[in-house]
């Protein structure tokens, strides 16, 4: 196929040898299957964001560190230079998170490097060697749903122990590999300690997964893993191997339990709407 804009520099530098095919395209990035020597990998080419996209990212960027005082002033003034710094930071965040989470034992695609604004990483495949399906695209047995939920909750715990929250975790940001779920897409990753919305985002991440997997294992809808792990995190007691029960005594004086439960159940519909939006965006890009 014709080499897409953004990948020619990697071919010129010998990072990759050939672009095989497009894998997926969304509002923020296009991903291609590429060949590097004898290995087949994927390359994520980030798209430039318009001004309105930066406004939508404000809640995610809170708590992120800017590397220098000049950059911090420019970002604060929303100058052209500042926007370029924000753009670079947004892309670098995913790269940094992948390396950090991989080292912490979180199952994420293996990163191979960041070149000319392009992230080269592992192509996650299924047992037959084809590109792995997203969790939201597969049918599961009750046993599989329970097993995947247990694995993903542990991945979220390990992320939180690194001080990170995915921020946009859903069945469509999880790939199903032969050894289980693989978490993807981290440009919006949130600082657990530095973001005022961290708890809300963590609960949303866990609730999205619980609601979806609860379609096959309804007993999962009666669990409170997000609340339990956040309480341990706040107390400084959360460890990568902390035993969780899914049980949590809510403070009924300050929490709308019915509202929370409805939110978990309604996340099923939200997941479907998100998928339809992603498919529509991919069709428009094509």
PDB file of C-alpha atoms in Angstrom, residues 91-264:
ATOM      1  CA  UNK A  91       1.469  12.233  22.790  1.00  0.00           C
ATOM      2  CA  UNK A  92       4.430  11.668  25.122  1.00  0.00           C
ATOM      3  CA  UNK A  93       2.093  10.794  27.981  1.00  0.00           C
ATOM      4  CA  UNK A  94       0.987   7.579  26.295  1.00  0.00           C
ATOM      5  CA  UNK A  95       4.559   6.571  25.496  1.00  0.00           C
ATOM      6  CA  UNK A  96       5.744   7.196  29.060  1.00  0.00           C
ATOM      7  CA  UNK A  97       2.717   5.391  30.510  1.00  0.00           C
ATOM      8  CA  UNK A  98       3.263   2.302  28.347  1.00  0.00           C
ATOM      9  CA  UNK A  99       6.841   1.875  29.534  1.00  0.00           C
ATOM     10  CA  UNK A 100       5.927   2.519  33.166  1.00  0.00           C
ATOM     11  CA  UNK A 101       2.956   0.166  33.161  1.00  0.00           C
ATOM     12  CA  UNK A 102       4.798  -2.564  31.292  1.00  0.00           C
ATOM     13  CA  UNK A 103       7.539  -2.474  33.918  1.00  0.00           C
ATOM     14  CA  UNK A 104       4.861  -2.696  36.637  1.00  0.00           C
ATOM     15  CA  UNK A 105       3.411  -5.879  35.170  1.00  0.00           C
ATOM     16  CA  UNK A 106       0.324  -4.377  33.537  1.00  0.00           C
ATOM     17  CA  UNK A 107      -0.569  -6.215  30.330  1.00  0.00           C
ATOM     18  CA  UNK A 108      -0.204  -3.511  27.689  1.00  0.00           C
ATOM     19  CA  UNK A 109       1.248  -3.643  24.162  1.00  0.00           C
ATOM     20  CA  UNK A 110       5.043  -3.848  24.271  1.00  0.00           C
ATOM     21  CA  UNK A 111       6.425  -0.449  23.208  1.00  0.00           C
ATOM     22  CA  UNK A 112       9.348  -0.467  20.780  1.00  0.00           C
ATOM     23  CA  UNK A 113       9.995   3.256  20.581  1.00  0.00           C
ATOM     24  CA  UNK A 114       8.708   6.692  19.681  1.00  0.00           C
ATOM     25  CA  UNK A 115      10.021   8.078  16.400  1.00  0.00           C
ATOM     26  CA  UNK A 116       9.061  11.324  14.644  1.00  0.00           C
ATOM     27  CA  UNK A 117       5.816  11.509  16.587  1.00  0.00           C
ATOM     28  CA  UNK A 118       4.907   7.869  15.848  1.00  0.00           C
ATOM     29  CA  UNK A 119       4.585   5.170  18.517  1.00  0.00           C
ATOM     30  CA  UNK A 120       5.788   1.738  17.365  1.00  0.00           C
ATOM     31  CA  UNK A 121       4.538  -1.111  19.515  1.00  0.00           C
ATOM     32  CA  UNK A 122       3.474  -4.738  19.663  1.00  0.00           C
ATOM     33  CA  UNK A 123       0.670  -5.896  17.413  1.00  0.00           C
ATOM     34  CA  UNK A 124      -1.619  -7.805  19.753  1.00  0.00           C
ATOM     35  CA  UNK A 125      -2.974 -10.882  17.977  1.00  0.00           C
ATOM     36  CA  UNK A 126      -5.412 -13.671  18.713  1.00  0.00           C
ATOM     37  CA  UNK A 127      -4.606 -17.382  18.914  1.00  0.00           C
ATOM     38  CA  UNK A 128      -4.681 -17.652  15.096  1.00  0.00           C
ATOM     39  CA  UNK A 129      -2.292 -14.745  14.602  1.00  0.00           C
ATOM     40  CA  UNK A 130      -4.902 -12.243  13.398  1.00  0.00           C
ATOM     41  CA  UNK A 131      -5.282  -8.774  14.913  1.00  0.00           C
ATOM     42  CA  UNK A 132      -6.968  -9.248  18.280  1.00  0.00           C
ATOM     43  CA  UNK A 133     -10.605  -8.240  18.639  1.00  0.00           C
ATOM     44  CA  UNK A 134     -11.723  -5.665  21.164  1.00  0.00           C
ATOM     45  CA  UNK A 135     -13.492  -6.955  24.254  1.00  0.00           C
ATOM     46  CA  UNK A 136     -16.668  -5.182  23.180  1.00  0.00           C
ATOM     47  CA  UNK A 137     -16.749  -7.227  19.985  1.00  0.00           C
ATOM     48  CA  UNK A 138     -16.675 -10.748  21.432  1.00  0.00           C
ATOM     49  CA  UNK A 139     -19.225 -13.062  22.994  1.00  0.00           C
ATOM     50  CA  UNK A 140     -18.249 -14.524  26.351  1.00  0.00           C
ATOM     51  CA  UNK A 141     -19.314 -17.345  28.581  1.00  0.00           C
ATOM     52  CA  UNK A 142     -20.136 -16.513  32.227  1.00  0.00           C
ATOM     53  CA  UNK A 143     -16.857 -18.152  33.260  1.00  0.00           C
ATOM     54  CA  UNK A 144     -14.856 -16.090  30.751  1.00  0.00           C
ATOM     55  CA  UNK A 145     -16.582 -12.898  31.858  1.00  0.00           C
ATOM     56  CA  UNK A 146     -15.716 -13.550  35.494  1.00  0.00           C
ATOM     57  CA  UNK A 147     -12.127 -14.437  34.603  1.00  0.00           C
ATOM     58  CA  UNK A 148     -11.673 -11.328  32.432  1.00  0.00           C
ATOM     59  CA  UNK A 149     -13.186  -9.147  35.130  1.00  0.00           C
ATOM     60  CA  UNK A 150     -10.770 -10.522  37.713  1.00  0.00           C
ATOM     61  CA  UNK A 151      -7.799  -9.941  35.391  1.00  0.00           C
ATOM     62  CA  UNK A 152      -8.850  -6.413  34.466  1.00  0.00           C
ATOM     63  CA  UNK A 153      -9.531  -5.380  38.051  1.00  0.00           C
ATOM     64  CA  UNK A 154      -5.995  -6.499  38.888  1.00  0.00           C
ATOM     65  CA  UNK A 155      -4.636  -4.466  35.971  1.00  0.00           C
ATOM     66  CA  UNK A 156      -6.467  -1.379  37.249  1.00  0.00           C
ATOM     67  CA  UNK A 157      -4.987  -1.988  40.717  1.00  0.00           C
ATOM     68  CA  UNK A 158      -1.476  -2.171  39.279  1.00  0.00           C
ATOM     69  CA  UNK A 159      -2.066   1.039  37.342  1.00  0.00           C
ATOM     70  CA  UNK A 160      -3.303   2.761  40.474  1.00  0.00           C
ATOM     71  CA  UNK A 161      -0.247   1.563  42.383  1.00  0.00           C
ATOM     72  CA  UNK A 162       1.788   3.402  39.714  1.00  0.00           C
ATOM     73  CA  UNK A 163      -0.240   6.514  40.457  1.00  0.00           C
ATOM     74  CA  UNK A 164      -2.098   6.276  37.142  1.00  0.00           C
ATOM     75  CA  UNK A 165      -5.725   5.904  36.092  1.00  0.00           C
ATOM     76  CA  UNK A 166      -6.596   4.997  32.501  1.00  0.00           C
ATOM     77  CA  UNK A 167      -9.360   7.626  32.347  1.00  0.00           C
ATOM     78  CA  UNK A 168     -11.211   6.175  29.360  1.00  0.00           C
ATOM     79  CA  UNK A 169     -11.304   2.454  30.056  1.00  0.00           C
ATOM     80  CA  UNK A 170     -14.115   0.587  28.341  1.00  0.00           C
ATOM     81  CA  UNK A 171     -14.665  -2.710  26.497  1.00  0.00           C
ATOM     82  CA  UNK A 172     -13.352  -0.948  23.390  1.00  0.00           C
ATOM     83  CA  UNK A 173      -9.981  -0.071  24.950  1.00  0.00           C
ATOM     84  CA  UNK A 174      -9.265  -3.709  25.794  1.00  0.00           C
ATOM     85  CA  UNK A 175      -8.014  -6.287  23.289  1.00  0.00           C
ATOM     86  CA  UNK A 176      -8.557 -10.013  23.748  1.00  0.00           C
ATOM     87  CA  UNK A 177      -5.254 -11.815  23.280  1.00  0.00           C
ATOM     88  CA  UNK A 178      -4.667 -15.570  23.599  1.00  0.00           C
ATOM     89  CA  UNK A 179      -3.498 -15.077  27.189  1.00  0.00           C
ATOM     90  CA  UNK A 180      -6.304 -12.741  28.174  1.00  0.00           C
ATOM     91  CA  UNK A 181      -7.153  -9.024  28.078  1.00  0.00           C
ATOM     92  CA  UNK A 182      -4.639  -6.375  26.984  1.00  0.00           C
ATOM     93  CA  UNK A 183      -5.307  -2.725  27.910  1.00  0.00           C
ATOM     94  CA  UNK A 184      -4.661  -0.124  25.192  1.00  0.00           C
ATOM     95  CA  UNK A 185      -4.944   3.633  24.472  1.00  0.00           C
ATOM     96  CA  UNK A 186      -3.314   5.762  27.174  1.00  0.00           C
ATOM     97  CA  UNK A 187      -2.994   9.367  25.904  1.00  0.00           C
ATOM     98  CA  UNK A 188      -5.614  10.529  28.416  1.00  0.00           C
ATOM     99  CA  UNK A 189      -4.087   8.685  31.406  1.00  0.00           C
ATOM    100  CA  UNK A 190      -4.775  10.550  34.665  1.00  0.00           C
ATOM    101  CA  UNK A 191      -2.587  11.315  37.673  1.00  0.00           C
ATOM    102  CA  UNK A 192      -4.252   9.600  40.636  1.00  0.00           C
ATOM    103  CA  UNK A 193      -2.747  11.986  43.172  1.00  0.00           C
ATOM    104  CA  UNK A 194      -2.792  15.207  41.166  1.00  0.00           C
ATOM    105  CA  UNK A 195      -6.208  15.239  39.516  1.00  0.00           C
ATOM    106  CA  UNK A 196      -9.317  16.293  41.418  1.00  0.00           C
ATOM    107  CA  UNK A 197     -11.480  14.038  39.255  1.00  0.00           C
ATOM    108  CA  UNK A 198      -9.248  10.973  39.769  1.00  0.00           C
ATOM    109  CA  UNK A 199     -11.696   9.060  41.962  1.00  0.00           C
ATOM    110  CA  UNK A 200     -14.589   9.718  39.602  1.00  0.00           C
ATOM    111  CA  UNK A 201     -12.563   8.529  36.609  1.00  0.00           C
ATOM    112  CA  UNK A 202     -11.369   5.410  38.396  1.00  0.00           C
ATOM    113  CA  UNK A 203     -14.921   4.456  39.366  1.00  0.00           C
ATOM    114  CA  UNK A 204     -16.101   5.124  35.812  1.00  0.00           C
ATOM    115  CA  UNK A 205     -13.334   2.902  34.405  1.00  0.00           C
ATOM    116  CA  UNK A 206     -14.185   0.008  36.712  1.00  0.00           C
ATOM    117  CA  UNK A 207     -17.939   0.485  36.325  1.00  0.00           C
ATOM    118  CA  UNK A 208     -17.677   0.456  32.525  1.00  0.00           C
ATOM    119  CA  UNK A 209     -15.959  -2.921  32.607  1.00  0.00           C
ATOM    120  CA  UNK A 210     -18.230  -4.299  35.321  1.00  0.00           C
ATOM    121  CA  UNK A 211     -21.388  -3.281  33.469  1.00  0.00           C
ATOM    122  CA  UNK A 212     -20.242  -4.847  30.220  1.00  0.00           C
ATOM    123  CA  UNK A 213     -18.974  -8.117  31.684  1.00  0.00           C
ATOM    124  CA  UNK A 214     -22.044  -8.222  33.920  1.00  0.00           C
ATOM    125  CA  UNK A 215     -24.079  -8.960  30.810  1.00  0.00           C
ATOM    126  CA  UNK A 216     -22.732 -12.529  31.000  1.00  0.00           C
ATOM    127  CA  UNK A 217     -22.113 -12.749  34.748  1.00  0.00           C
ATOM    128  CA  UNK A 218     -24.835 -10.625  36.423  1.00  0.00           C
ATOM    129  CA  UNK A 219     -23.410 -11.175  39.902  1.00  0.00           C
ATOM    130  CA  UNK A 220     -20.580  -8.810  38.955  1.00  0.00           C
ATOM    131  CA  UNK A 221     -23.091  -5.949  39.031  1.00  0.00           C
ATOM    132  CA  UNK A 222     -23.280  -6.343  42.796  1.00  0.00           C
ATOM    133  CA  UNK A 223     -19.554  -5.707  43.319  1.00  0.00           C
ATOM    134  CA  UNK A 224     -17.777  -2.504  44.354  1.00  0.00           C
ATOM    135  CA  UNK A 225     -14.150  -3.056  43.362  1.00  0.00           C
ATOM    136  CA  UNK A 226     -13.537   0.532  42.299  1.00  0.00           C
ATOM    137  CA  UNK A 227     -14.672   1.952  45.618  1.00  0.00           C
ATOM    138  CA  UNK A 228     -12.720  -0.680  47.527  1.00  0.00           C
ATOM    139  CA  UNK A 229      -9.414  -0.077  45.730  1.00  0.00           C
ATOM    140  CA  UNK A 230      -9.766   3.713  45.955  1.00  0.00           C
ATOM    141  CA  UNK A 231     -10.309   3.525  49.703  1.00  0.00           C
ATOM    142  CA  UNK A 232      -7.154   1.426  50.061  1.00  0.00           C
ATOM    143  CA  UNK A 233      -5.248   3.832  47.798  1.00  0.00           C
ATOM    144  CA  UNK A 234      -6.304   6.875  49.825  1.00  0.00           C
ATOM    145  CA  UNK A 235      -5.226   5.136  53.025  1.00  0.00           C
ATOM    146  CA  UNK A 236      -1.839   4.254  51.508  1.00  0.00           C
ATOM    147  CA  UNK A 237      -2.589   0.544  51.831  1.00  0.00           C
ATOM    148  CA  UNK A 238      -3.067  -0.476  48.201  1.00  0.00           C
ATOM    149  CA  UNK A 239      -0.468  -2.924  46.855  1.00  0.00           C
ATOM    150  CA  UNK A 240      -0.252  -4.631  43.439  1.00  0.00           C
ATOM    151  CA  UNK A 241      -1.252  -7.925  45.070  1.00  0.00           C
ATOM    152  CA  UNK A 242      -3.786  -6.562  47.568  1.00  0.00           C
ATOM    153  CA  UNK A 243      -6.642  -9.009  48.040  1.00  0.00           C
ATOM    154  CA  UNK A 244      -9.949  -7.435  47.019  1.00  0.00           C
ATOM    155  CA  UNK A 245     -13.385  -8.775  47.870  1.00  0.00           C
ATOM    156  CA  UNK A 246     -15.620  -6.532  45.779  1.00  0.00           C
ATOM    157  CA  UNK A 247     -17.488  -5.654  48.944  1.00  0.00           C
ATOM    158  CA  UNK A 248     -17.577  -2.105  50.232  1.00  0.00           C
ATOM    159  CA  UNK A 249     -19.671  -0.400  52.867  1.00  0.00           C
ATOM    160  CA  UNK A 250     -20.939   2.800  51.333  1.00  0.00           C
ATOM    161  CA  UNK A 251     -21.487   5.989  53.288  1.00  0.00           C
ATOM    162  CA  UNK A 252     -25.185   6.320  52.533  1.00  0.00           C
ATOM    163  CA  UNK A 253     -25.268   9.826  53.954  1.00  0.00           C
ATOM    164  CA  UNK A 254     -23.075  11.181  51.161  1.00  0.00           C
ATOM    165  CA  UNK A 255     -23.563   8.776  48.260  1.00  0.00           C
ATOM    166  CA  UNK A 256     -26.642   8.181  46.124  1.00  0.00           C
ATOM    167  CA  UNK A 257     -26.499   4.390  45.988  1.00  0.00           C
ATOM    168  CA  UNK A 258     -29.392   4.070  43.573  1.00  0.00           C
ATOM    169  CA  UNK A 259     -27.776   6.611  41.293  1.00  0.00           C
ATOM    170  CA  UNK A 260     -24.463   4.773  41.353  1.00  0.00           C
ATOM    171  CA  UNK A 261     -26.111   1.443  40.566  1.00  0.00           C
ATOM    172  CA  UNK A 262     -28.137   2.972  37.748  1.00  0.00           C
ATOM    173  CA  UNK A 263     -24.922   4.466  36.363  1.00  0.00           C
ATOM    174  CA  UNK A 264     -23.296   1.053  36.320  1.00  0.00           C
TER     175      UNK A 264
END
